[in-house]
Amino acid sequence: MTKKSGKLIIVSAPSGSGKSTIVGELIKDKELRLQFSVSATTRKPRGEEKHGVHYYFLDVDDFKRRIERDEFAEFEEVYEGRFYGTLKSELERIMAAGDNAVLDIDVKGALSVKKLYGDRALTLFIQPPSIEVLRERLLGRGTDSLEEIEKRIAKAAYELTFAPHFDAVIVNDVLVTAVEDTRRAIVDFLES
Ligand code: 5GP
């Protein structure tokens, strides 16, 4: 059966679950016709992050103006004072190219987009094996302060409670297995 395009694959996970690595691997698979949906955010760029590639880095006033103009498919204040949102124009751009959009967004945003797009959207939750493993991974990444890491862990414990509402849950214990499980879920969805 031919794989349909113009669908949405929404991937949520506590930060440090390996979500970005898994998504990055799957985007390389040209057969899946996946394109990363670049979100808008009011947080500052980290490390090598580039505007228009990893995020559209906007100031708060610009972000709020876009909310008023109804430019977002969804947006959330993921961390206190820091907004993240999916621009409708970004999803339209990807679908117009005949591709499937991959959204790496938080749990609430994921469920909002699912509500909006219904059967056109697949929600995947990538779960770390445990909170302890997650803490080790965040420390190992070395990009965040200890305070930031504790914030992310508190958030992760909360996000884990949303897992049952997703179409599929993938436990990322061994990365290659998690990539394969995610790929299978996406292929089944695109062929359905
Ligand atoms: P980070 O600051 O580490 O890049 O991302 C923090 C969190 O924001 C992650 O859980 C990520 O999935 C989420 N996020 C990124 N973009 C969006 C978005 O457009 N909408 C929502 N709701 N969450 C987002």
mmCIF file of C-alpha atoms and ligand atoms in Angstrom:
data_model
loop_
_atom_site.group_PDB
_atom_site.id
_atom_site.type_symbol
_atom_site.label_atom_id
_atom_site.label_comp_id
_atom_site.label_asym_id
_atom_site.label_seq_id
_atom_site.Cartn_x
_atom_site.Cartn_y
_atom_site.Cartn_z
ATOM 1 C CA MET A 1 0.000 0.000 0.000
ATOM 2 C CA THR A 2 1.269 3.517 -0.723
ATOM 3 C CA LYS A 3 2.119 5.708 2.192
ATOM 4 C CA LYS A 4 -0.073 8.799 2.360
ATOM 5 C CA SER A 5 1.408 12.248 2.838
ATOM 6 C CA GLY A 6 -0.012 15.317 4.548
ATOM 7 C CA LYS A 7 -0.254 13.654 7.944
ATOM 8 C CA LEU A 8 0.977 14.746 11.350
ATOM 9 C CA ILE A 9 3.243 12.719 13.636
ATOM 10 C CA ILE A 10 3.340 14.245 17.074
ATOM 11 C CA VAL A 11 6.121 13.125 19.371
ATOM 12 C CA SER A 12 6.156 14.065 23.035
ATOM 13 C CA ALA A 13 8.518 13.073 25.788
ATOM 14 C CA PRO A 14 10.126 14.465 28.895
ATOM 15 C CA SER A 15 13.277 16.349 27.885
ATOM 16 C CA GLY A 16 16.251 13.958 27.959
ATOM 17 C CA SER A 17 14.209 10.935 26.829
ATOM 18 C CA GLY A 18 16.119 10.686 23.579
ATOM 19 C CA LYS A 19 13.234 12.109 21.598
ATOM 20 C CA SER A 20 15.343 14.425 19.435
ATOM 21 C CA THR A 21 17.769 11.604 18.572
ATOM 22 C CA ILE A 22 14.914 9.288 17.585
ATOM 23 C CA VAL A 23 13.187 11.972 15.501
ATOM 24 C CA GLY A 24 16.514 12.878 13.867
ATOM 25 C CA GLU A 25 17.101 9.244 12.834
ATOM 26 C CA LEU A 26 13.633 8.883 11.304
ATOM 27 C CA ILE A 27 13.766 12.151 9.380
ATOM 28 C CA LYS A 28 16.786 10.733 7.514
ATOM 29 C CA ASP A 29 14.543 7.931 6.137
ATOM 30 C CA LYS A 30 13.429 9.592 2.879
ATOM 31 C CA GLU A 31 10.750 6.938 2.262
ATOM 32 C CA LEU A 32 8.729 8.260 5.210
ATOM 33 C CA ARG A 33 8.622 11.795 3.751
ATOM 34 C CA LEU A 34 8.951 13.408 7.167
ATOM 35 C CA GLN A 35 9.729 17.059 7.723
ATOM 36 C CA PHE A 36 10.415 18.573 11.100
ATOM 37 C CA SER A 37 7.878 21.215 12.110
ATOM 38 C CA VAL A 38 9.935 24.135 13.427
ATOM 39 C CA SER A 39 8.209 25.617 16.484
ATOM 40 C CA ALA A 40 8.225 29.189 17.660
ATOM 41 C CA THR A 41 9.551 29.921 21.151
ATOM 42 C CA THR A 42 10.355 32.853 23.407
ATOM 43 C CA ARG A 43 13.332 31.084 24.998
ATOM 44 C CA LYS A 44 16.870 32.049 24.028
ATOM 45 C CA PRO A 45 18.905 29.845 21.627
ATOM 46 C CA ARG A 46 21.142 27.218 23.297
ATOM 47 C CA GLY A 47 24.556 26.284 21.907
ATOM 48 C CA GLU A 48 24.496 25.900 18.123
ATOM 49 C CA GLU A 49 20.741 26.391 17.741
ATOM 50 C CA LYS A 50 19.760 28.465 14.716
ATOM 51 C CA HIS A 51 16.694 30.597 14.006
ATOM 52 C CA GLY A 52 14.455 28.873 11.454
ATOM 53 C CA VAL A 53 16.208 25.517 11.881
ATOM 54 C CA HIS A 54 15.700 24.446 15.501
ATOM 55 C CA TYR A 55 13.130 27.076 16.444
ATOM 56 C CA TYR A 56 11.800 30.427 15.323
ATOM 57 C CA PHE A 57 13.167 32.458 18.232
ATOM 58 C CA LEU A 58 10.658 35.258 18.852
ATOM 59 C CA ASP A 59 10.441 37.944 21.511
ATOM 60 C CA VAL A 60 7.429 37.847 23.833
ATOM 61 C CA ASP A 61 5.663 40.759 22.105
ATOM 62 C CA ASP A 62 5.974 39.124 18.692
ATOM 63 C CA PHE A 63 4.726 35.789 20.112
ATOM 64 C CA LYS A 64 1.708 37.491 21.733
ATOM 65 C CA ARG A 65 0.874 39.370 18.534
ATOM 66 C CA ARG A 66 0.802 36.058 16.694
ATOM 67 C CA ILE A 67 -1.524 34.566 19.343
ATOM 68 C CA GLU A 68 -3.893 37.488 18.776
ATOM 69 C CA ARG A 69 -3.755 36.944 15.026
ATOM 70 C CA ASP A 70 -4.625 33.251 15.545
ATOM 71 C CA GLU A 71 -1.401 32.139 13.842
ATOM 72 C CA PHE A 72 -0.857 29.109 16.121
ATOM 73 C CA ALA A 73 -2.336 25.609 15.767
ATOM 74 C CA GLU A 74 -1.484 25.340 19.484
ATOM 75 C CA PHE A 75 0.783 27.053 21.999
ATOM 76 C CA GLU A 76 1.736 26.417 25.620
ATOM 77 C CA GLU A 77 3.700 28.088 28.388
ATOM 78 C CA VAL A 78 5.837 24.939 28.725
ATOM 79 C CA TYR A 79 8.100 26.478 31.369
ATOM 80 C CA GLU A 80 7.221 29.530 33.476
ATOM 81 C CA GLY A 81 7.436 32.625 31.286
ATOM 82 C CA ARG A 82 8.585 30.600 28.248
ATOM 83 C CA PHE A 83 6.166 30.070 25.413
ATOM 84 C CA TYR A 84 6.333 27.465 22.654
ATOM 85 C CA GLY A 85 3.908 27.102 19.757
ATOM 86 C CA THR A 86 3.219 25.402 16.434
ATOM 87 C CA LEU A 87 2.608 27.912 13.652
ATOM 88 C CA LYS A 88 -0.197 26.972 11.272
ATOM 89 C CA SER A 89 1.957 28.354 8.424
ATOM 90 C CA GLU A 90 4.655 25.790 9.282
ATOM 91 C CA LEU A 91 2.236 22.835 9.043
ATOM 92 C CA GLU A 92 0.764 24.221 5.817
ATOM 93 C CA ARG A 93 4.256 24.614 4.312
ATOM 94 C CA ILE A 94 5.089 20.948 5.022
ATOM 95 C CA MET A 95 1.788 19.550 3.787
ATOM 96 C CA ALA A 96 1.916 21.727 0.652
ATOM 97 C CA ALA A 97 5.251 20.047 -0.130
ATOM 98 C CA GLY A 98 3.414 16.687 0.063
ATOM 99 C CA ASP A 99 5.309 15.650 3.205
ATOM 100 C CA ASN A 100 4.288 14.523 6.685
ATOM 101 C CA ALA A 101 4.985 16.906 9.568
ATOM 102 C CA VAL A 102 6.807 15.753 12.687
ATOM 103 C CA LEU A 103 5.958 17.832 15.732
ATOM 104 C CA ASP A 104 8.233 17.623 18.759
ATOM 105 C CA ILE A 105 5.960 19.351 21.258
ATOM 106 C CA ASP A 106 4.883 19.060 24.891
ATOM 107 C CA VAL A 107 2.130 16.736 26.097
ATOM 108 C CA LYS A 108 -0.625 19.339 26.291
ATOM 109 C CA GLY A 109 0.197 20.743 22.859
ATOM 110 C CA ALA A 110 0.232 17.192 21.463
ATOM 111 C CA LEU A 111 -3.272 16.456 22.702
ATOM 112 C CA SER A 112 -4.544 19.842 21.393
ATOM 113 C CA VAL A 113 -3.191 19.132 17.884
ATOM 114 C CA LYS A 114 -4.671 15.607 17.984
ATOM 115 C CA LYS A 115 -8.052 17.099 18.850
ATOM 116 C CA LEU A 116 -7.737 19.509 15.920
ATOM 117 C CA TYR A 117 -6.566 16.995 13.290
ATOM 118 C CA GLY A 118 -8.137 13.731 14.568
ATOM 119 C CA ASP A 119 -7.275 10.707 12.424
ATOM 120 C CA ARG A 120 -4.784 12.718 10.383
ATOM 121 C CA ALA A 121 -2.550 12.854 13.464
ATOM 122 C CA LEU A 122 -0.622 10.160 15.357
ATOM 123 C CA THR A 123 0.495 10.881 18.926
ATOM 124 C CA LEU A 124 3.602 9.081 20.189
ATOM 125 C CA PHE A 125 4.954 9.281 23.728
ATOM 126 C CA ILE A 126 8.641 8.460 24.207
ATOM 127 C CA GLN A 127 9.215 7.361 27.769
ATOM 128 C CA PRO A 128 12.532 7.116 29.643
ATOM 129 C CA PRO A 129 13.021 3.786 31.496
ATOM 130 C CA SER A 130 12.912 5.674 34.838
ATOM 131 C CA ILE A 131 13.256 9.143 36.405
ATOM 132 C CA GLU A 132 16.746 8.124 37.681
ATOM 133 C CA VAL A 133 17.923 7.298 34.153
ATOM 134 C CA LEU A 134 16.449 10.583 32.955
ATOM 135 C CA ARG A 135 18.415 12.542 35.605
ATOM 136 C CA GLU A 136 21.658 10.824 34.530
ATOM 137 C CA ARG A 137 20.970 11.623 30.869
ATOM 138 C CA LEU A 138 20.272 15.296 31.561
ATOM 139 C CA LEU A 139 23.447 15.576 33.673
ATOM 140 C CA GLY A 140 25.427 13.817 30.923
ATOM 141 C CA ARG A 141 24.122 16.212 28.272
ATOM 142 C CA GLY A 142 25.840 19.063 30.108
ATOM 143 C CA THR A 143 23.744 21.810 28.520
ATOM 144 C CA ASP A 144 21.634 22.826 31.527
ATOM 145 C CA SER A 145 22.305 24.105 35.040
ATOM 146 C CA LEU A 146 21.452 21.896 38.046
ATOM 147 C CA GLU A 147 18.485 24.146 38.789
ATOM 148 C CA GLU A 148 17.291 23.753 35.209
ATOM 149 C CA ILE A 149 17.708 19.954 35.427
ATOM 150 C CA GLU A 150 15.618 19.746 38.612
ATOM 151 C CA LYS A 151 12.920 21.843 36.889
ATOM 152 C CA ARG A 152 12.943 19.463 33.917
ATOM 153 C CA ILE A 153 12.695 16.410 36.190
ATOM 154 C CA ALA A 154 9.702 17.812 38.067
ATOM 155 C CA LYS A 155 8.121 18.508 34.687
ATOM 156 C CA ALA A 156 8.935 14.979 33.481
ATOM 157 C CA ALA A 157 7.167 13.343 36.441
ATOM 158 C CA TYR A 158 4.081 15.397 35.547
ATOM 159 C CA GLU A 159 4.340 14.645 31.808
ATOM 160 C CA LEU A 160 4.527 10.881 32.448
ATOM 161 C CA THR A 161 0.958 11.026 33.753
ATOM 162 C CA PHE A 162 -0.197 11.972 30.209
ATOM 163 C CA ALA A 163 1.238 8.829 28.542
ATOM 164 C CA PRO A 164 -2.055 6.833 28.613
ATOM 165 C CA HIS A 165 -3.719 9.476 26.410
ATOM 166 C CA PHE A 166 -1.298 8.901 23.522
ATOM 167 C CA ASP A 167 -1.877 6.551 20.565
ATOM 168 C CA ALA A 168 1.349 4.666 21.381
ATOM 169 C CA VAL A 169 4.009 4.694 24.119
ATOM 170 C CA ILE A 170 7.620 3.830 23.260
ATOM 171 C CA VAL A 171 10.072 3.124 26.091
ATOM 172 C CA ASN A 172 13.540 4.352 25.198
ATOM 173 C CA ASP A 173 15.819 1.945 27.020
ATOM 174 C CA VAL A 174 17.978 0.786 24.102
ATOM 175 C CA LEU A 175 18.087 3.531 21.462
ATOM 176 C CA VAL A 176 18.153 1.345 18.316
ATOM 177 C CA THR A 177 15.123 -0.592 19.562
ATOM 178 C CA ALA A 178 13.255 2.633 20.348
ATOM 179 C CA VAL A 179 14.047 4.004 16.861
ATOM 180 C CA GLU A 180 12.772 0.773 15.283
ATOM 181 C CA ASP A 181 9.591 0.734 17.432
ATOM 182 C CA THR A 182 8.896 4.374 16.525
ATOM 183 C CA ARG A 183 9.525 3.712 12.832
ATOM 184 C CA ARG A 184 7.106 0.757 12.881
ATOM 185 C CA ALA A 185 4.366 2.842 14.556
ATOM 186 C CA ILE A 186 4.824 5.598 11.944
ATOM 187 C CA VAL A 187 4.840 3.193 8.970
ATOM 188 C CA ASP A 188 1.659 1.475 10.235
ATOM 189 C CA PHE A 189 -0.013 4.869 10.638
ATOM 190 C CA LEU A 190 1.065 6.158 7.195
ATOM 191 C CA GLU A 191 -0.191 2.982 5.562
ATOM 192 C CA SER A 192 -3.535 3.012 7.365
HETATM 193 P P1 5GP B 1 13.488 22.818 24.818
HETATM 194 O O1 5GP B 1 13.495 24.143 25.525
HETATM 195 O O2 5GP B 1 14.260 21.776 25.560
HETATM 196 O O3 5GP B 1 13.900 22.931 23.381
HETATM 197 O O4 5GP B 1 11.974 22.312 24.750
HETATM 198 C C1 5GP B 1 11.220 22.257 25.912
HETATM 199 C C2 5GP B 1 9.876 21.596 25.647
HETATM 200 O O5 5GP B 1 9.068 22.393 24.771
HETATM 201 C C3 5GP B 1 9.965 20.222 24.996
HETATM 202 O O6 5GP B 1 9.158 19.329 25.755
HETATM 203 C C4 5GP B 1 9.372 20.443 23.650
HETATM 204 O O7 5GP B 1 8.725 19.275 23.169
HETATM 205 C C5 5GP B 1 8.376 21.544 23.913
HETATM 206 N N1 5GP B 1 7.993 22.248 22.692
HETATM 207 C C6 5GP B 1 8.796 22.597 21.662
HETATM 208 N N2 5GP B 1 8.091 23.205 20.710
HETATM 209 C C7 5GP B 1 6.805 23.237 21.119
HETATM 210 C C8 5GP B 1 5.585 23.728 20.543
HETATM 211 O O8 5GP B 1 5.533 24.250 19.434
HETATM 212 N N3 5GP B 1 4.464 23.576 21.280
HETATM 213 C C9 5GP B 1 4.450 23.005 22.503
HETATM 214 N N4 5GP B 1 3.279 22.883 23.117
HETATM 215 N N5 5GP B 1 5.569 22.519 23.061
HETATM 216 C C10 5GP B 1 6.737 22.642 22.389
#
